[in-house]
Structure formats: C-alpha cells, structure tokens
Amino acid sequence: SCCLRTLTSLTTLQLSGNPVADEHNYRTKVIFAMPWLKILDSASITPSEREAAQRLLAAKKIEKKMGFGSYVAPWEKPVVKPRGALSECEEQLQAAVEDITRRRAAA
C-alpha cells in the first residue's frame, strides 16, 4: 500500500478478486488512503463514500488515541513528484538493482 499511495496520477483502480478486497472496510480504507481516485472496482466513488471514509477513519484514529493513550499522527497526503520523476517504489527497485549489480561486479 505504501507504493499505491505514491501513485497520485492513478484515478482508476481495480482490486476486486485480490485478497485485499476481502478485508473489512476495504473500499472505505482505499478511498481514505487514496482520495484522488475516481473509480474503484469499476464503480465511481461518490461524495458520500468519501465523507463516510473520512468520518469512519478519523473516528478510529481518535478512538485509538484516546483508548491506548498513544499519539496517532494525522494522515498526510503524499508529496506529488514532478511528472516523469521516479516513484518511491521505482526508487527502491532501482536501488536494489544497483546493489545487486555492485555485488555481482565485486564477486
């Protein structure tokens, strides 16, 4: 999910049939985590779904903060990178490939 949150140009996402879609409140969680989505699983995201996601997940954060006495950092929108820049996932993949290449060259 960390990688999905970096894809701010993504407006349509199809996850039905994926095991994550079986999780409780899956659609609500995805809408909350990726507010720029317009279509999820072939269904348009309605303003009322967005509002419900905000209410439900904001309430859960408050509940967790109050119930366990721990600070829950508010959700922050990802930094939008310039068009053509590598995503966080692509940067991690590139670093892993460079590391493997260095190890092979040293062997």
Coordinates of C-alpha atoms in Angstrom, one line a residue:
S1 CA 0.0 0.0 0.0
C2 CA 2.9 2.4 0.5
C3 CA 3.6 2.2 -3.2
L4 CA -0.1 2.7 -4.1
R5 CA -0.2 5.9 -2.1
T6 CA 2.6 7.4 -4.2
L7 CA 0.6 6.9 -7.5
T8 CA -1.3 10.3 -7.3
S9 CA -2.0 10.3 -11.0
L10 CA -3.9 7.0 -10.7
T11 CA -7.6 7.7 -11.0
T12 CA -9.0 4.2 -11.6
L13 CA -8.1 1.1 -9.5
Q14 CA -9.3 -2.4 -9.9
L15 CA -8.7 -4.7 -6.9
S16 CA -11.7 -6.9 -6.9
G17 CA -10.6 -10.5 -6.9
N18 CA -7.4 -9.5 -5.0
P19 CA -7.3 -10.9 -1.4
V20 CA -7.1 -7.4 -0.1
A21 CA -10.6 -6.8 -1.3
D22 CA -11.8 -9.4 1.3
E23 CA -10.7 -7.2 4.2
H24 CA -13.3 -5.5 6.4
N25 CA -14.0 -1.9 5.3
Y26 CA -11.6 -2.4 2.3
R27 CA -13.3 0.1 0.0
T28 CA -13.5 2.7 2.7
K29 CA -9.8 2.3 3.6
V30 CA -8.7 2.6 0.0
I31 CA -10.9 5.7 -0.6
F32 CA -9.4 7.3 2.6
A33 CA -5.8 6.4 1.6
M34 CA -6.2 7.5 -2.0
P35 CA -8.5 10.5 -2.1
W36 CA -7.7 11.3 -5.7
L37 CA -9.2 8.0 -7.0
K38 CA -12.4 8.5 -9.1
I39 CA -13.2 4.8 -9.8
L40 CA -12.6 1.8 -7.6
D41 CA -13.5 -1.7 -8.8
S42 CA -15.5 -0.4 -11.8
A43 CA -17.7 1.8 -9.6
S44 CA -17.5 5.6 -9.3
I45 CA -16.6 6.9 -5.9
T46 CA -19.4 9.0 -4.6
P47 CA -19.0 12.2 -2.5
S48 CA -21.0 10.4 0.3
E49 CA -18.5 7.5 0.2
R50 CA -15.6 10.0 0.6
E51 CA -17.4 11.7 3.5
A52 CA -18.1 8.3 5.2
A53 CA -14.4 7.2 4.8
Q54 CA -13.3 10.5 6.4
R55 CA -15.7 10.2 9.3
L56 CA -15.1 6.5 9.9
L57 CA -11.3 6.5 9.8
A58 CA -10.9 9.9 11.6
A59 CA -13.1 8.5 14.3
K60 CA -11.0 5.3 14.5
K61 CA -7.8 7.4 14.9
I62 CA -9.4 9.4 17.7
E63 CA -10.6 6.2 19.3
K64 CA -7.2 4.7 19.1
K65 CA -5.6 7.8 20.5
M66 CA -8.0 8.0 23.4
G67 CA -8.2 4.3 24.1
F68 CA -4.5 3.5 24.1
G69 CA -3.0 6.8 25.2
S70 CA -0.7 6.9 22.2
Y71 CA -0.4 9.7 19.7
V72 CA -1.6 8.8 16.2
A73 CA -0.1 11.1 13.6
P74 CA -2.7 12.5 11.2
W75 CA -2.7 11.1 7.7
E76 CA -0.6 13.2 5.4
K77 CA -1.1 13.4 1.7
P78 CA 1.9 12.2 -0.3
V79 CA 4.2 14.7 -1.8
V80 CA 3.4 15.0 -5.5
K81 CA 6.6 14.5 -7.5
P82 CA 7.1 16.2 -10.9
R83 CA 5.8 14.3 -13.9
G84 CA 8.4 11.8 -15.1
A85 CA 10.1 11.6 -11.7
L86 CA 10.5 8.1 -10.2
S87 CA 8.0 6.9 -7.6
E88 CA 9.1 5.7 -4.2
C89 CA 8.7 2.1 -5.4
E90 CA 10.7 2.7 -8.5
E91 CA 13.5 4.4 -6.5
Q92 CA 13.6 1.4 -4.1
L93 CA 13.7 -1.0 -7.1
Q94 CA 16.4 1.0 -8.8
A95 CA 18.5 1.0 -5.6
A96 CA 18.0 -2.8 -5.2
V97 CA 19.1 -3.4 -8.8
E98 CA 22.2 -1.2 -8.4
D99 CA 23.1 -3.1 -5.2
I100 CA 22.8 -6.4 -6.9
T101 CA 24.9 -5.1 -9.8
R102 CA 27.6 -3.9 -7.5
R103 CA 27.7 -7.2 -5.6
R104 CA 27.9 -9.2 -8.8
A105 CA 30.7 -7.0 -10.1
A106 CA 32.6 -7.4 -6.8
A107 CA 32.3 -11.2 -6.9

